[in-house]
mmCIF file of C-alpha atoms and ligand atoms in Angstrom:
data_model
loop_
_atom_site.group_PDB
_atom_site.id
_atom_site.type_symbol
_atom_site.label_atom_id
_atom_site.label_comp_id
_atom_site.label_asym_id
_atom_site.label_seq_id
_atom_site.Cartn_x
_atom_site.Cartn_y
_atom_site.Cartn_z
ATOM 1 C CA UNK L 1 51.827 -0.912 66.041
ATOM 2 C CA UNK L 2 50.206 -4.150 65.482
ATOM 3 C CA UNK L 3 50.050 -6.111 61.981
ATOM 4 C CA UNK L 4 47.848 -8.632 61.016
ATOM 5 C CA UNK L 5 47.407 -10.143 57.394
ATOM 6 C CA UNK L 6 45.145 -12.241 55.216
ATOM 7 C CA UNK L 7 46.433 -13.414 52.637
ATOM 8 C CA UNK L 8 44.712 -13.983 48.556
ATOM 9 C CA UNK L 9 45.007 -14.776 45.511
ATOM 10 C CA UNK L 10 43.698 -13.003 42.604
ATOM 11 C CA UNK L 11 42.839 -15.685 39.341
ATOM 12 C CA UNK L 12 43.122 -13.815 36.362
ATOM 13 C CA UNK L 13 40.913 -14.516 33.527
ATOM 14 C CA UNK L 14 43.120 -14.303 31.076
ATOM 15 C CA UNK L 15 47.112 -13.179 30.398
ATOM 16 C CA UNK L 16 47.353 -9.608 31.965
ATOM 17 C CA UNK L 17 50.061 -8.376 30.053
ATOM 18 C CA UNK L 18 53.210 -9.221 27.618
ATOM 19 C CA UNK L 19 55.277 -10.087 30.541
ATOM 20 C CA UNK L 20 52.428 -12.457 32.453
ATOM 21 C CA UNK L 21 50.526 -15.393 32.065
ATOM 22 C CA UNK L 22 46.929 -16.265 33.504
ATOM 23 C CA UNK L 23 48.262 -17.981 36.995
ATOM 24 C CA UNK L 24 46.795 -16.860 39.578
ATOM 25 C CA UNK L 25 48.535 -14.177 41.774
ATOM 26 C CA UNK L 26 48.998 -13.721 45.362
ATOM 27 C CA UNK L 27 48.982 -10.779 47.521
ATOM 28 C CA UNK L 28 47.879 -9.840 51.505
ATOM 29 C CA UNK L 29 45.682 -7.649 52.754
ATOM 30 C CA UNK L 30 47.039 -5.506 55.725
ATOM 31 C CA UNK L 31 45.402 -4.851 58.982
ATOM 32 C CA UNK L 32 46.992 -1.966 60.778
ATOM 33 C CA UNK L 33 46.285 -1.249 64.981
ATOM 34 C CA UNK L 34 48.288 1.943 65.977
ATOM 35 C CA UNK L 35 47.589 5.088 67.537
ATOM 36 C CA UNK L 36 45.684 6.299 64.562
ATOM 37 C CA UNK L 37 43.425 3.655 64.987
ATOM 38 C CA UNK L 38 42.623 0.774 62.892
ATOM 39 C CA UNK L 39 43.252 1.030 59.300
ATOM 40 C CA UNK L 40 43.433 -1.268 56.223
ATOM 41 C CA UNK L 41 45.874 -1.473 52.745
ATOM 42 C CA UNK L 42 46.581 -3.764 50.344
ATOM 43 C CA UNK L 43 50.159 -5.165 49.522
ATOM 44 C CA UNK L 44 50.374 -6.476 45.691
ATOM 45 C CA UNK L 45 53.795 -7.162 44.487
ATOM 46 C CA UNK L 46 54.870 -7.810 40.522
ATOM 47 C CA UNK L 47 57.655 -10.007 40.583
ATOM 48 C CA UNK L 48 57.439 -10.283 36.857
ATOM 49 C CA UNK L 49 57.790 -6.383 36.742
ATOM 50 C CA UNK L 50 60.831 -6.249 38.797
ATOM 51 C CA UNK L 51 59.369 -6.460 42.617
ATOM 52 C CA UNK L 52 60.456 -8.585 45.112
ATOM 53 C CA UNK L 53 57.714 -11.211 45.590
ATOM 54 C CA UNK L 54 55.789 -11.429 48.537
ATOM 55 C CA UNK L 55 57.597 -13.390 50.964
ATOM 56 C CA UNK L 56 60.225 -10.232 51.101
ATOM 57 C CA UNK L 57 57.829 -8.194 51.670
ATOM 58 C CA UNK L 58 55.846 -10.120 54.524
ATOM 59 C CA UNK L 59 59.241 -10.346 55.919
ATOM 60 C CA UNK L 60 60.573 -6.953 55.805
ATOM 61 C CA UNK L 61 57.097 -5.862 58.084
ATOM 62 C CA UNK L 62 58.703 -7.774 60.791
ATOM 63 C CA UNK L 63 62.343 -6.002 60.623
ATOM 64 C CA UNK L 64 63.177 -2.680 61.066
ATOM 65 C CA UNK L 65 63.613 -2.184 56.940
ATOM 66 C CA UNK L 66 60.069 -2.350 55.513
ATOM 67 C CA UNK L 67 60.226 -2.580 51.336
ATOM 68 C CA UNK L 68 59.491 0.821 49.640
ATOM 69 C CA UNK L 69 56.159 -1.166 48.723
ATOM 70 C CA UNK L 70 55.595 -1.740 52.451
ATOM 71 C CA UNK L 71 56.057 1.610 53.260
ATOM 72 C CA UNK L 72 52.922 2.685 50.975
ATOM 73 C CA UNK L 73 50.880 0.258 52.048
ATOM 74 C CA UNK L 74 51.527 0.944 55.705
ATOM 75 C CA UNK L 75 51.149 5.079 55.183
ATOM 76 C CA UNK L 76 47.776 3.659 53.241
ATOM 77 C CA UNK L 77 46.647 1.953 56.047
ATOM 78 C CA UNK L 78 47.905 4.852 58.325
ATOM 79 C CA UNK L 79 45.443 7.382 56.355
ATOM 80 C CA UNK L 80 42.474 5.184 56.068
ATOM 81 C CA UNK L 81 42.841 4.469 60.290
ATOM 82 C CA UNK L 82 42.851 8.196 60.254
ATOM 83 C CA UNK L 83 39.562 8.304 58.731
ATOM 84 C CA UNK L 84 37.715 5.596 60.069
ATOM 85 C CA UNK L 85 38.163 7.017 63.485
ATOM 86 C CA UNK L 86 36.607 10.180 62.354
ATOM 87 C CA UNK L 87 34.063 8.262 60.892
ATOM 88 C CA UNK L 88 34.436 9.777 57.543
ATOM 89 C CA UNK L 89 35.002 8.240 53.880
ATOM 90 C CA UNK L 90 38.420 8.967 51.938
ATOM 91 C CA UNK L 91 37.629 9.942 48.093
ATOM 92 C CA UNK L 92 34.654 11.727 47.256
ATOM 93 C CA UNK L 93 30.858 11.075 46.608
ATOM 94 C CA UNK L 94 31.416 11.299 42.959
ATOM 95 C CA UNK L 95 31.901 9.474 39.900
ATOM 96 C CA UNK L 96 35.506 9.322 38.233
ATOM 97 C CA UNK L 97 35.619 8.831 34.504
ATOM 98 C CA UNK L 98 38.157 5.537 33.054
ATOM 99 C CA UNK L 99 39.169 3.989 30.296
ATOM 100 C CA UNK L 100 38.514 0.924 29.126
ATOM 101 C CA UNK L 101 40.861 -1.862 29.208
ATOM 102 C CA UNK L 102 41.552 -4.647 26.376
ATOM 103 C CA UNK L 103 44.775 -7.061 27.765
ATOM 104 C CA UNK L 104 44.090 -9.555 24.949
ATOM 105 C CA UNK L 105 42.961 -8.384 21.762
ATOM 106 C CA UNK L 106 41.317 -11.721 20.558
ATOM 107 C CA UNK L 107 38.962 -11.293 23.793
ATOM 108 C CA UNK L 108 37.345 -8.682 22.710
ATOM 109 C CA UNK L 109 34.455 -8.378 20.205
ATOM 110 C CA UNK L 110 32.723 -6.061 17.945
ATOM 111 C CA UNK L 111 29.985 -5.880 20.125
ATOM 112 C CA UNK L 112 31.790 -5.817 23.041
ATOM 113 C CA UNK L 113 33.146 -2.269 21.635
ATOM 114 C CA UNK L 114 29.670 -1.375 20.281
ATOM 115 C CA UNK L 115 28.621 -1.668 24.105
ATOM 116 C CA UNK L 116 31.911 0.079 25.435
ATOM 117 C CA UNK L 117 30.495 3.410 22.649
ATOM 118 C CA UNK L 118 26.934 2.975 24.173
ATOM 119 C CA UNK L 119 27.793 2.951 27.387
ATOM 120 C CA UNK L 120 29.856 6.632 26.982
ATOM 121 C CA UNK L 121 33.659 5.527 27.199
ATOM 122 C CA UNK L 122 35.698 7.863 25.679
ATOM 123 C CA UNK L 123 39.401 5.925 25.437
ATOM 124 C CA UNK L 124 40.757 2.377 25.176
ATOM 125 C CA UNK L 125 43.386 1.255 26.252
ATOM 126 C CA UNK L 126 45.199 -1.778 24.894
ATOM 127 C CA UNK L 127 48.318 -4.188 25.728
ATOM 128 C CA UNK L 128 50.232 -4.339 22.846
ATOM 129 C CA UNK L 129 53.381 -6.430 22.988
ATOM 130 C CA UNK L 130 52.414 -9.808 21.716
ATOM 131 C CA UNK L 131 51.574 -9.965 18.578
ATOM 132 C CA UNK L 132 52.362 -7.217 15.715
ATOM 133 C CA UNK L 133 49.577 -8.081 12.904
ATOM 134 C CA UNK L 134 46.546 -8.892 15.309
ATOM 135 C CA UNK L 135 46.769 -5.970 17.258
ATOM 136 C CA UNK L 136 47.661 -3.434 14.778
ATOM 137 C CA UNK L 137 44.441 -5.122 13.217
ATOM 138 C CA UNK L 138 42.552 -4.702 16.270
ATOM 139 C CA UNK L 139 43.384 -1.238 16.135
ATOM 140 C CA UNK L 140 42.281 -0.129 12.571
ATOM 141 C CA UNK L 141 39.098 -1.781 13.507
ATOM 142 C CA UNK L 142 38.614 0.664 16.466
ATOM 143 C CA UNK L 143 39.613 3.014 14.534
ATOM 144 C CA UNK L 144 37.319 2.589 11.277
ATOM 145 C CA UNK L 145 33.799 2.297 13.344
ATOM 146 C CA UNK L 146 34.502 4.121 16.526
ATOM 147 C CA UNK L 147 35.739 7.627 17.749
ATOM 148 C CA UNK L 148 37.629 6.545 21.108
ATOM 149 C CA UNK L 149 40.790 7.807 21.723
ATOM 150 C CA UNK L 150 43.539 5.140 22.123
ATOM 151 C CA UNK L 151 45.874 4.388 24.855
ATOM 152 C CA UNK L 152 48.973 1.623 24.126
ATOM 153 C CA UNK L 153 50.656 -0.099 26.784
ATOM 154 C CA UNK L 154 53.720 -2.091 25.613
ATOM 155 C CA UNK L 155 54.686 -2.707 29.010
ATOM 156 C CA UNK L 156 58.532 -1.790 28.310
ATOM 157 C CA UNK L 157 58.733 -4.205 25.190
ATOM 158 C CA UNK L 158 61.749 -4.983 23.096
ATOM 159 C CA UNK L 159 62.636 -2.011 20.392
ATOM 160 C CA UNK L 160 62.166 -4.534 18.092
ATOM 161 C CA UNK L 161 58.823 -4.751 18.252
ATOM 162 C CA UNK L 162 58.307 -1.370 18.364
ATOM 163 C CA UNK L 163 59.875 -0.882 15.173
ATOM 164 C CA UNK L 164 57.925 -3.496 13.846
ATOM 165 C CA UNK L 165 54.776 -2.442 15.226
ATOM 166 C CA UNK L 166 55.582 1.356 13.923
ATOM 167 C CA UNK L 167 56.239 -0.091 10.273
ATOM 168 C CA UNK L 168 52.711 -1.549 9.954
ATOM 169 C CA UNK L 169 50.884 0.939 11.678
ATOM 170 C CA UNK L 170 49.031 3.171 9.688
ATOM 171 C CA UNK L 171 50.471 7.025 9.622
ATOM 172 C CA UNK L 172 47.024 8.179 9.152
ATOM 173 C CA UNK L 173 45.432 6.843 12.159
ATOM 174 C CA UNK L 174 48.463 8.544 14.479
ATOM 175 C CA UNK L 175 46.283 11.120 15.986
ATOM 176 C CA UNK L 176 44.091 8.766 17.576
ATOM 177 C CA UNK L 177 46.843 7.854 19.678
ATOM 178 C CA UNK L 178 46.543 9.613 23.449
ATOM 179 C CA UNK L 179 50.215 8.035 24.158
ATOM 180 C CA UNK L 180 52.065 4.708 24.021
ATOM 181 C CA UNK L 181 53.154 3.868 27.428
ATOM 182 C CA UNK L 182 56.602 2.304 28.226
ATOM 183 C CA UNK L 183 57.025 1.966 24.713
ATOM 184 C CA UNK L 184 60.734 0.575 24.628
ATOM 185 C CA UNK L 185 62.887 0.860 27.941
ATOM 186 C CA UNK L 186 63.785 4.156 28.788
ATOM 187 C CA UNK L 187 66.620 5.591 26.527
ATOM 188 C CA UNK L 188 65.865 9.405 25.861
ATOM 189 C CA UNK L 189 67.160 9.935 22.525
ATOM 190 C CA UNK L 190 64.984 6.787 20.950
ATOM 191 C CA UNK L 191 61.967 7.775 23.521
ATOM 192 C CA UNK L 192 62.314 11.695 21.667
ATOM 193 C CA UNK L 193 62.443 10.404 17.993
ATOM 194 C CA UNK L 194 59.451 8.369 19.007
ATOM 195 C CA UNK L 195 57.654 11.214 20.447
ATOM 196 C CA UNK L 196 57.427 12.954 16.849
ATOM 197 C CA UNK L 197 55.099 10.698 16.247
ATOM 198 C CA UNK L 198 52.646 10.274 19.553
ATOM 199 C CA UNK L 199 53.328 11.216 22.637
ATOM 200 C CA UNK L 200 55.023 8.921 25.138
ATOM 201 C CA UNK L 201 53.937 8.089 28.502
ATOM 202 C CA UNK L 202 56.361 7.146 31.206
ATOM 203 C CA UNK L 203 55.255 4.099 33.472
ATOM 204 C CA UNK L 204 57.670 1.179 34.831
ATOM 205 C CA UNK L 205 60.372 2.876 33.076
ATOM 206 C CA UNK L 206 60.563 5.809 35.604
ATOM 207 C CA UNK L 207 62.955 3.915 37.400
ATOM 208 C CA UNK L 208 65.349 4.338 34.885
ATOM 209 C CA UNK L 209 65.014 8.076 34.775
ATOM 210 C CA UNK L 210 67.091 10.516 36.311
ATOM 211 C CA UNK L 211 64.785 12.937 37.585
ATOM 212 C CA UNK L 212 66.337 15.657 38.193
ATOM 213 C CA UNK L 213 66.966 15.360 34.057
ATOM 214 C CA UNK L 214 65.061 16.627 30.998
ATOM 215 C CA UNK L 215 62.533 14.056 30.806
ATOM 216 C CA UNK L 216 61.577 12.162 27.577
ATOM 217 C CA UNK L 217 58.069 12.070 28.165
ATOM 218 C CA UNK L 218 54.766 13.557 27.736
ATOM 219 C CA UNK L 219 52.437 11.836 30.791
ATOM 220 C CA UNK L 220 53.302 10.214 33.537
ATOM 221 C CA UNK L 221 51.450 6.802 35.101
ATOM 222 C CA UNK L 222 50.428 6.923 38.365
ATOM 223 C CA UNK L 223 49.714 4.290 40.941
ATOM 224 C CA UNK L 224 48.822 5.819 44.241
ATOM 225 C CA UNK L 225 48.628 1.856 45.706
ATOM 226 C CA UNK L 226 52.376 1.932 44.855
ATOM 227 C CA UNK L 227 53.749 5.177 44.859
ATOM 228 C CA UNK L 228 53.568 8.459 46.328
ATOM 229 C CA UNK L 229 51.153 10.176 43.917
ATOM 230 C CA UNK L 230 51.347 13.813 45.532
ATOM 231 C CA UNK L 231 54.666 13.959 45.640
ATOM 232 C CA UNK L 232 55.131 12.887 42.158
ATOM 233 C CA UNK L 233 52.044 14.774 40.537
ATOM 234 C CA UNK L 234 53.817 18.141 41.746
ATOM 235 C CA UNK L 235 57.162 16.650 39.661
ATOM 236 C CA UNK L 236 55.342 15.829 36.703
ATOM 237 C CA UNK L 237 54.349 19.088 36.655
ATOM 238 C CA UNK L 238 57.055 20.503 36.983
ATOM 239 C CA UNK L 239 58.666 18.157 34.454
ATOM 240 C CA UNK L 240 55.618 19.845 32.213
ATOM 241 C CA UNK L 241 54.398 15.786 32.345
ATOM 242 C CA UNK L 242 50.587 15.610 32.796
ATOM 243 C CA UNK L 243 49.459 12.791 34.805
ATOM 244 C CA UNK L 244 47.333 9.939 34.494
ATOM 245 C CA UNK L 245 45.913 7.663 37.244
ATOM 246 C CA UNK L 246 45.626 3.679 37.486
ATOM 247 C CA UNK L 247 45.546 1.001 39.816
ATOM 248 C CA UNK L 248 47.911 -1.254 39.475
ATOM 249 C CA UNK L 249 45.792 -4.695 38.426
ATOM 250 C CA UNK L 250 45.850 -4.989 42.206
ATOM 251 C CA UNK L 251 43.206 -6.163 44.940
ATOM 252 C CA UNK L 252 39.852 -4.256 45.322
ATOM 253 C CA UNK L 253 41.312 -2.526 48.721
ATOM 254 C CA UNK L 254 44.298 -1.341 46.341
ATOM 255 C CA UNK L 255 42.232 0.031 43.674
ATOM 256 C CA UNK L 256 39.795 1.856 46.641
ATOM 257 C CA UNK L 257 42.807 3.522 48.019
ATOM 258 C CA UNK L 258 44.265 4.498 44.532
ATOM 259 C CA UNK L 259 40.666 5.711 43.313
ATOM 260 C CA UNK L 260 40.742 7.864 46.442
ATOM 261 C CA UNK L 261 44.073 9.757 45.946
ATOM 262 C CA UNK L 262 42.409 10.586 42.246
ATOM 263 C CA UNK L 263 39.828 12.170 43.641
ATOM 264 C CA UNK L 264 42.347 14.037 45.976
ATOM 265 C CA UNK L 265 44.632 14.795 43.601
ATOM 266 C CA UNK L 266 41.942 16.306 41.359
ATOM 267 C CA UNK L 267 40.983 18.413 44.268
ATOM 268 C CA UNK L 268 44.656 19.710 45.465
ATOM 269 C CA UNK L 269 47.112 18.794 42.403
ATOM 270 C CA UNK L 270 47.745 21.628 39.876
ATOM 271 C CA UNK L 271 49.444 18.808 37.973
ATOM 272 C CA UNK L 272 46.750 18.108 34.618
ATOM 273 C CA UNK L 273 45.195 15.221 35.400
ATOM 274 C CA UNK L 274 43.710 12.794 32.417
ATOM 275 C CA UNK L 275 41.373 10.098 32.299
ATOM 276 C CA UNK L 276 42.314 7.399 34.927
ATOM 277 C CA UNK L 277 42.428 3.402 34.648
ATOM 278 C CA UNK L 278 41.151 2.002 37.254
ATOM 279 C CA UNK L 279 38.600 -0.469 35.895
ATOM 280 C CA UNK L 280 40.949 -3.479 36.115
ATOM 281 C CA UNK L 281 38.334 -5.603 38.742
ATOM 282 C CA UNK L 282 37.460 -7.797 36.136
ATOM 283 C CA UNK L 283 40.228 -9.045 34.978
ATOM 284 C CA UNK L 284 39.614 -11.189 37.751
ATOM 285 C CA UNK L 285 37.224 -13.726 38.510
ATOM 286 C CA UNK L 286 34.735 -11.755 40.996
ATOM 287 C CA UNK L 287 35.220 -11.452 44.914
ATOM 288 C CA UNK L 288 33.605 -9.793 47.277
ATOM 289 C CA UNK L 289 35.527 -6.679 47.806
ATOM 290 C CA UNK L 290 35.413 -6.150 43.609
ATOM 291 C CA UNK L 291 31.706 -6.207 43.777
ATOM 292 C CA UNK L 292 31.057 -3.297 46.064
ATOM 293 C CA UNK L 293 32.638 -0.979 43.891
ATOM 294 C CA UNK L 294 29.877 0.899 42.109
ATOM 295 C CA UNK L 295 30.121 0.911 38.287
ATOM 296 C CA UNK L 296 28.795 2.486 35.554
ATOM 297 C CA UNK L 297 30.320 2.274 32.143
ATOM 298 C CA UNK L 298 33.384 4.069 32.523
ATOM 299 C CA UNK L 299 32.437 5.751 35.846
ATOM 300 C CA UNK L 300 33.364 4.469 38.921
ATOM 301 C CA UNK L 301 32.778 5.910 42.760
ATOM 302 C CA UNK L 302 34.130 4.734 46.448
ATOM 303 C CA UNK L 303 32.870 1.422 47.638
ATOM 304 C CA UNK L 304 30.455 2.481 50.706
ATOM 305 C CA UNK L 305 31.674 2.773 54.303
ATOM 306 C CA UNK L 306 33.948 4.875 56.566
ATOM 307 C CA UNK L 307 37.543 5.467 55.003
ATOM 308 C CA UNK L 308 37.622 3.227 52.081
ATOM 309 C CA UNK L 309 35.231 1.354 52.524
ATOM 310 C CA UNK L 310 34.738 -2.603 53.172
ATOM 311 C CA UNK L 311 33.794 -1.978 56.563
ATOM 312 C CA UNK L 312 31.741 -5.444 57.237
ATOM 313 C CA UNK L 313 34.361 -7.215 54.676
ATOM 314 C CA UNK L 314 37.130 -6.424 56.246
ATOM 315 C CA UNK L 315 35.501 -7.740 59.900
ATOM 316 C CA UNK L 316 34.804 -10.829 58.321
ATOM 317 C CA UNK L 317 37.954 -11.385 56.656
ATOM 318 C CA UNK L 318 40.526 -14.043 58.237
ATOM 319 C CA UNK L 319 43.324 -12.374 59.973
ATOM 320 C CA UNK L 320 46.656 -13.506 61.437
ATOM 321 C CA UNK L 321 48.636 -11.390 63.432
ATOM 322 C CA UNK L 322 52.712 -11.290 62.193
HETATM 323 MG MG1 MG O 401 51.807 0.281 32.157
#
């Protein structure tokens, strides 16, 4: 097996989340020769979420001990190879259905959601975790002129400011609520007493759950660029967890091979599948890759090509072999 990388960065244009400022962030793309053939994957750490940052990763490719987050990217890679040497494109043809995605709550305008309505989104979903008054303020505005449903990320946030945010937040507007995701960090008594009032989505915090336990949770996030989605669709299931799909802010090739396990999952999963979040592109300024996805309002489909696409990109891009 031969490995060859080029190396990115992503600049964000604005603060991605409560735990993340608007630097820019770095990442590699992966270039995979084996017996399968040639394939490509991203690899897209979070240090500020608890990853190792890229430098451990780069350097655990060239031991014998890849990272856990190596090892998706390389079985990735591994599956599009597989396809590109049949000739044949991972995903599907079709359109998949997303939210939409506020990360700042100042950013965004009336219009802007007058636009979201008109174009036929359905859901929002919003970082909470700054800022208790403007975005519970945000929120009742949705709420008063639109019908989406809403979707809060507080990105594993301090109780604290969940109990604050709970205080101010208005009882009668509960129902709009689809699920607050990593509300708290993971503690299944407080997640429970939460989940009498919305239901409670499980994302960073699953690594603080003991699966094999009762879990205190009503969805579960999925990131198929980081995680092994089938095998943890079937547990959700089985957990009675329904399962929602996002990329993971990552590169374009991240989000192509995350968009395609969707579509497979939606296929072969008997786990419920929701909405997915996968239109994270531009929180970036543009690139190349991010502009062959095709787009339309909340609908998004596979970038052309064989496997996932990026074929001419990908032969252009600068590689160096590790
Ligand atoms: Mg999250």
């Amino acid at each position: 097996m031969r490995i060859s990388i080029s190396p990115y960065r992503l600049q964000p244009r604005s603060a991605l989340n409560s735990k993340t400022d608007a630097k820019s962030r770095e990442g590699a793309l992966l270039k995979v020769e084996s017996s399968a053939g040639t394939g490509y994957a991203d690899l897209f750490p979070w240090p500020e979420l608890g990853d190792e940052p890229l430098a451990v990763h780069l350097e655990s490719m060239t031991g014998f001990r890849p990272t856990r987050l190596v090892e998706r990217s390389l079985a990735l890679a591994e599956k599009d190879a597989k396809a590109r040497s049949q000739k044949i494109r991972l995903g599907s043809s079709d359109w998949l259905k997303n939210n939409a995605l506020v990360t700042d709550v100042s950013r965004v305008s009336k219009e802007d959601l007058k636009a979201w309505d008109a174009r036929g989104f359905s859901t929002i979903k919003v970082k909470c975790g700054t800022d208790v008054a403007a975005e519970v303020s945000f929120l009742e505005n949705v709420a008063s002129s639109f019908r989406f449903r809403l979707r809060l990320d507080f990105n594993s946030g301090s109780s604290d400011f969940l109990e604050k945010f709970l205080k101010v937040f208005p009882e009668s507007l509960d129902e709009r609520i689809e699920y607050a995701e990593d509300p708290c960090p993971y503690e299944a008594r407080r997640w429970n007493d939460l989940r009498r009032r919305w239901p409670v989505a499980l994302d960073h915090e699953l690594s603080k759950v003991n699966r094999g336990e009762e879990i205190a949770a009503d969805v579960l996030i999925l990131k198929p660029a980081r995680q092994n989605a089938e095998e943890l669709a079937d547990w959700a299931r089985q957990k009675g967890m329904a399962v929602a799909l996002t990329s993971s802010m990552d590169h374009p090739v991240g989000v192509a091979h995350a968009v395609a396990t969707a579509f497979e999952l939606q296929k072969q999963s008997m786990a419920k599948i929701l909405e997915s979040g996968f239109l994270t592109l531009d929180c970036y300024d543009e690139n190349a890759f991010a502009a062959r996805f095709p787009v339309d309002g909340p609908w998004m489909a596979m970038p052309e090509g064989t496997g996932i696409g990026f074929d001419d990109l990908f032969e252009e891009a600068p590689w160096s072999v590790l």
